[in-house]
Amino acid sequence: MRVNRILLSSALVVVALVVQVSVLARLHLPGAVPDLLLLTVLGLALVYGHVGGALVGFGAGLLADLAPPADHAAGRYALVLCVIGYLAGLAKPENGRLKSATGPMVVVVAAAIGTTLLYAGVGALVGDTAARHVGLPSLLFTAALYDLLLAPFVVPGIMALARRAENDPLAETGSAAKSADISSGWLSSGTGLKIGGQRGGLGSLKTRARTRTARVGRIKGVKRL
């Protein structure tokens, strides 16, 4: 991942985790808790693609596993968000622009349900049966509902920030200058000419060409005589 991607993703993930733990988790809503961290991963995955989404999801999930008051095994939520980030990144539009809000909303609902199911499934493998006592159907419904209501206020802003970081004018200028240097070097190595303000090489070639033409004309004149 690029440096600007790492910095932006780290900042957004930390802010989302702090808000979720200190604010959203204390609302005591029925059923699930609004997953701001998941929405952050989805917004970044829709811009960075499946590889970037998987990396961001793994880092965000691992941070959530280690942050208090985590009461589950470390790596459990990292695995879940890594898979969800990868799958969400596959829905990235080819041109980077979304034509409507229908696609992201479908991704949000599918990710909320998939995250709950994967988290409960991994918990069942390690002996955690808390989802059974709370009620899995109610968790699925409330998770999808809360995330869908919160998504319009989170996902578009995160995607806009990610696109703005991708279109860094300094990075574009540096890459353009580098490509120009490479192209000039390619031309100079292929033709033997020195590119970049040295007109003497081209002038000497023209002089040689004229000299050869004059010699050919003289030879033809001698043969005619």
Tab-separated table of C-alpha atoms in Angstrom:
chain	number	residue	atom	x	y	z
A	1	MET	CA	0.000	0.000	0.000
A	2	ARG	CA	1.096	3.585	-0.587
A	3	VAL	CA	2.185	5.827	2.251
A	4	ASN	CA	-0.818	8.150	1.883
A	5	ARG	CA	-3.155	5.144	1.973
A	6	ILE	CA	-1.555	3.818	5.145
A	7	LEU	CA	-1.683	7.176	6.906
A	8	LEU	CA	-5.283	7.917	5.922
A	9	SER	CA	-6.502	4.396	6.707
A	10	SER	CA	-4.770	4.375	10.096
A	11	ALA	CA	-6.239	7.744	11.078
A	12	LEU	CA	-9.771	6.827	9.992
A	13	VAL	CA	-9.660	3.427	11.674
A	14	VAL	CA	-8.436	4.885	14.984
A	15	VAL	CA	-11.104	7.605	14.957
A	16	ALA	CA	-13.843	5.108	14.078
A	17	LEU	CA	-12.761	2.718	16.831
A	18	VAL	CA	-12.642	5.473	19.457
A	19	VAL	CA	-16.107	6.747	18.506
A	20	GLN	CA	-17.549	3.240	18.452
A	21	VAL	CA	-16.146	2.246	21.847
A	22	SER	CA	-16.757	5.530	23.651
A	23	VAL	CA	-20.082	6.582	22.090
A	24	LEU	CA	-21.941	3.950	20.078
A	25	ALA	CA	-21.281	1.084	22.480
A	26	ARG	CA	-22.775	3.122	25.346
A	27	LEU	CA	-26.094	3.838	23.647
A	28	HIS	CA	-27.445	0.474	24.829
A	29	LEU	CA	-29.539	-0.041	21.709
A	30	PRO	CA	-31.547	-3.262	21.422
A	31	GLY	CA	-29.743	-5.998	19.571
A	32	ALA	CA	-26.446	-5.241	17.883
A	33	VAL	CA	-24.202	-2.180	18.143
A	34	PRO	CA	-23.756	0.123	15.110
A	35	ASP	CA	-20.452	-0.935	13.572
A	36	LEU	CA	-18.675	2.277	12.568
A	37	LEU	CA	-15.428	0.364	12.114
A	38	LEU	CA	-17.060	-1.901	9.541
A	39	LEU	CA	-18.405	1.084	7.598
A	40	THR	CA	-14.934	2.623	7.565
A	41	VAL	CA	-13.445	-0.552	6.129
A	42	LEU	CA	-16.194	-0.723	3.502
A	43	GLY	CA	-15.651	2.880	2.407
A	44	LEU	CA	-11.916	2.336	1.997
A	45	ALA	CA	-12.372	-1.033	0.269
A	46	LEU	CA	-14.684	0.502	-2.346
A	47	VAL	CA	-11.835	2.856	-3.315
A	48	TYR	CA	-8.703	0.737	-2.744
A	49	GLY	CA	-10.023	-2.555	-4.131
A	50	HIS	CA	-9.951	-6.079	-2.753
A	51	VAL	CA	-6.265	-6.188	-1.759
A	52	GLY	CA	-6.368	-2.832	0.014
A	53	GLY	CA	-9.711	-3.708	1.573
A	54	ALA	CA	-8.327	-6.969	2.972
A	55	LEU	CA	-5.273	-5.225	4.459
A	56	VAL	CA	-7.319	-2.412	5.980
A	57	GLY	CA	-9.874	-4.878	7.319
A	58	PHE	CA	-7.220	-7.036	8.938
A	59	GLY	CA	-5.522	-4.063	10.590
A	60	ALA	CA	-8.818	-2.579	11.790
A	61	GLY	CA	-10.036	-5.903	13.143
A	62	LEU	CA	-6.778	-6.604	14.941
A	63	LEU	CA	-6.892	-3.175	16.542
A	64	ALA	CA	-10.465	-3.842	17.671
A	65	ASP	CA	-9.410	-7.225	19.091
A	66	LEU	CA	-6.699	-5.620	21.214
A	67	ALA	CA	-8.575	-2.487	22.269
A	68	PRO	CA	-10.430	-2.648	25.619
A	69	PRO	CA	-13.015	-3.759	26.571
A	70	ALA	CA	-12.482	-6.657	24.130
A	71	ASP	CA	-13.758	-9.936	25.595
A	72	HIS	CA	-12.892	-12.341	22.779
A	73	ALA	CA	-9.820	-14.046	21.378
A	74	ALA	CA	-7.355	-11.799	19.547
A	75	GLY	CA	-7.513	-12.231	15.787
A	76	ARG	CA	-11.181	-13.187	15.659
A	77	TYR	CA	-12.516	-9.878	14.403
A	78	ALA	CA	-9.363	-9.353	12.308
A	79	LEU	CA	-10.175	-12.491	10.326
A	80	VAL	CA	-13.785	-11.422	9.860
A	81	LEU	CA	-12.990	-7.898	8.659
A	82	CYS	CA	-10.198	-9.173	6.422
A	83	VAL	CA	-12.653	-11.405	4.558
A	84	ILE	CA	-15.338	-8.704	4.445
A	85	GLY	CA	-12.853	-6.086	3.227
A	86	TYR	CA	-11.671	-8.383	0.454
A	87	LEU	CA	-15.203	-9.182	-0.713
A	88	ALA	CA	-16.282	-5.533	-0.530
A	89	GLY	CA	-13.244	-4.509	-2.575
A	90	LEU	CA	-14.447	-6.749	-5.396
A	91	ALA	CA	-17.430	-4.381	-5.773
A	92	LYS	CA	-15.123	-1.449	-6.538
A	93	PRO	CA	-16.297	0.327	-9.738
A	94	GLU	CA	-13.912	0.204	-12.679
A	95	ASN	CA	-13.676	3.986	-13.111
A	96	GLY	CA	-13.668	4.632	-9.365
A	97	ARG	CA	-16.991	6.521	-9.495
A	98	LEU	CA	-20.316	5.209	-8.262
A	99	LYS	CA	-23.321	5.818	-10.506
A	100	SER	CA	-25.890	5.455	-7.706
A	101	ALA	CA	-26.157	4.771	-3.990
A	102	THR	CA	-27.895	1.428	-4.506
A	103	GLY	CA	-24.668	-0.545	-4.898
A	104	PRO	CA	-22.998	0.717	-1.693
A	105	MET	CA	-26.186	0.223	0.315
A	106	VAL	CA	-26.412	-3.383	-0.865
A	107	VAL	CA	-22.754	-3.847	0.064
A	108	VAL	CA	-23.423	-2.398	3.531
A	109	VAL	CA	-26.380	-4.711	4.220
A	110	ALA	CA	-24.520	-7.769	2.916
A	111	ALA	CA	-21.422	-6.845	4.941
A	112	ALA	CA	-23.419	-6.303	8.148
A	113	ILE	CA	-25.111	-9.685	7.820
A	114	GLY	CA	-21.919	-11.412	6.702
A	115	THR	CA	-19.899	-9.925	9.544
A	116	THR	CA	-22.412	-11.097	12.141
A	117	LEU	CA	-22.577	-14.598	10.678
A	118	LEU	CA	-18.800	-14.935	10.342
A	119	TYR	CA	-18.209	-13.605	13.848
A	120	ALA	CA	-20.751	-16.031	15.292
A	121	GLY	CA	-19.331	-18.893	13.212
A	122	VAL	CA	-15.751	-18.274	14.321
A	123	GLY	CA	-17.010	-17.937	17.900
A	124	ALA	CA	-18.737	-21.308	17.663
A	125	LEU	CA	-15.459	-22.874	16.519
A	126	VAL	CA	-13.613	-21.545	19.579
A	127	GLY	CA	-16.440	-22.329	22.008
A	128	ASP	CA	-18.086	-18.894	22.270
A	129	THR	CA	-21.891	-19.341	22.251
A	130	ALA	CA	-22.909	-15.801	23.209
A	131	ALA	CA	-24.717	-15.278	19.898
A	132	ARG	CA	-27.086	-18.153	20.703
A	133	HIS	CA	-28.164	-16.604	23.997
A	134	VAL	CA	-28.750	-13.148	22.496
A	135	GLY	CA	-30.569	-14.501	19.440
A	136	LEU	CA	-28.890	-14.605	16.033
A	137	PRO	CA	-31.938	-13.483	13.975
A	138	SER	CA	-32.363	-10.317	16.051
A	139	LEU	CA	-28.630	-9.605	15.799
A	140	LEU	CA	-28.735	-9.937	12.008
A	141	PHE	CA	-31.734	-7.625	11.673
A	142	THR	CA	-30.524	-4.924	14.025
A	143	ALA	CA	-26.953	-4.994	12.661
A	144	ALA	CA	-28.194	-4.517	9.093
A	145	LEU	CA	-30.654	-1.796	10.181
A	146	TYR	CA	-28.202	0.232	12.263
A	147	ASP	CA	-25.403	0.041	9.707
A	148	LEU	CA	-27.772	0.942	6.873
A	149	LEU	CA	-29.009	4.019	8.748
A	150	LEU	CA	-25.472	5.109	9.614
A	151	ALA	CA	-23.910	4.366	6.227
A	152	PRO	CA	-25.097	7.507	4.313
A	153	PHE	CA	-23.314	9.690	6.867
A	154	VAL	CA	-20.062	7.696	6.888
A	155	VAL	CA	-19.313	5.793	3.674
A	156	PRO	CA	-19.556	8.679	1.136
A	157	GLY	CA	-17.300	10.905	3.239
A	158	ILE	CA	-14.679	8.198	3.674
A	159	MET	CA	-14.729	7.422	-0.042
A	160	ALA	CA	-14.311	11.120	-0.861
A	161	LEU	CA	-11.312	11.394	1.472
A	162	ALA	CA	-9.744	8.273	-0.006
A	163	ARG	CA	-10.191	9.535	-3.580
A	164	ARG	CA	-8.734	12.908	-2.644
A	165	ALA	CA	-5.684	11.222	-1.141
A	166	GLU	CA	-5.293	9.119	-4.289
A	167	ASN	CA	-5.306	12.222	-6.542
A	168	ASP	CA	-2.305	13.876	-4.868
A	169	PRO	CA	-1.012	16.599	-7.239
A	170	LEU	CA	2.512	16.378	-5.808
A	171	ALA	CA	2.596	12.645	-6.445
A	172	GLU	CA	1.267	13.117	-9.979
A	173	THR	CA	3.886	15.797	-10.742
A	174	GLY	CA	6.668	13.599	-9.427
A	175	SER	CA	5.492	10.609	-11.436
A	176	ALA	CA	5.176	12.722	-14.595
A	177	ALA	CA	8.720	14.071	-14.180
A	178	LYS	CA	10.008	10.576	-13.560
A	179	SER	CA	8.288	9.241	-16.679
A	180	ALA	CA	9.732	12.117	-18.708
A	181	ASP	CA	13.234	11.293	-17.466
A	182	ILE	CA	12.719	7.639	-18.273
A	183	SER	CA	11.446	8.402	-21.775
A	184	SER	CA	14.355	10.745	-22.503
A	185	GLY	CA	16.789	8.160	-21.212
A	186	TRP	CA	15.151	5.486	-23.363
A	187	LEU	CA	15.495	7.682	-26.473
A	188	SER	CA	19.083	8.584	-25.780
A	189	SER	CA	20.094	4.975	-25.143
A	190	GLY	CA	18.312	3.732	-28.249
A	191	THR	CA	19.545	6.321	-30.761
A	192	GLY	CA	22.877	7.397	-29.349
A	193	LEU	CA	21.714	11.025	-29.206
A	194	LYS	CA	21.860	13.222	-26.129
A	195	ILE	CA	18.408	14.640	-25.490
A	196	GLY	CA	17.928	17.918	-23.594
A	197	GLY	CA	19.091	21.147	-25.149
A	198	GLN	CA	22.165	19.831	-27.035
A	199	ARG	CA	21.548	20.788	-30.634
A	200	GLY	CA	25.138	20.195	-31.687
A	201	GLY	CA	24.544	16.467	-32.103
A	202	LEU	CA	21.618	17.000	-34.461
A	203	GLY	CA	23.533	19.697	-36.348
A	204	SER	CA	26.519	17.430	-36.861
A	205	LEU	CA	24.267	14.704	-38.229
A	206	LYS	CA	22.740	17.119	-40.721
A	207	THR	CA	26.232	18.258	-41.794
A	208	ARG	CA	27.314	14.662	-42.342
A	209	ALA	CA	24.221	13.954	-44.396
A	210	ARG	CA	24.870	16.968	-46.636
A	211	THR	CA	28.506	15.948	-47.101
A	212	ARG	CA	27.487	12.454	-48.164
A	213	THR	CA	24.949	13.873	-50.617
A	214	ALA	CA	27.570	16.135	-52.151
A	215	ARG	CA	29.974	13.225	-52.530
A	216	VAL	CA	27.346	11.104	-54.243
A	217	GLY	CA	26.616	13.986	-56.645
A	218	ARG	CA	30.282	14.349	-57.524
A	219	ILE	CA	30.693	10.631	-58.137
A	220	LYS	CA	27.689	10.598	-60.451
A	221	GLY	CA	29.089	13.630	-62.321
A	222	VAL	CA	32.441	11.907	-62.847
A	223	LYS	CA	30.759	8.757	-64.204
A	224	ARG	CA	28.733	10.820	-66.658
A	225	LEU	CA	31.888	12.432	-68.020
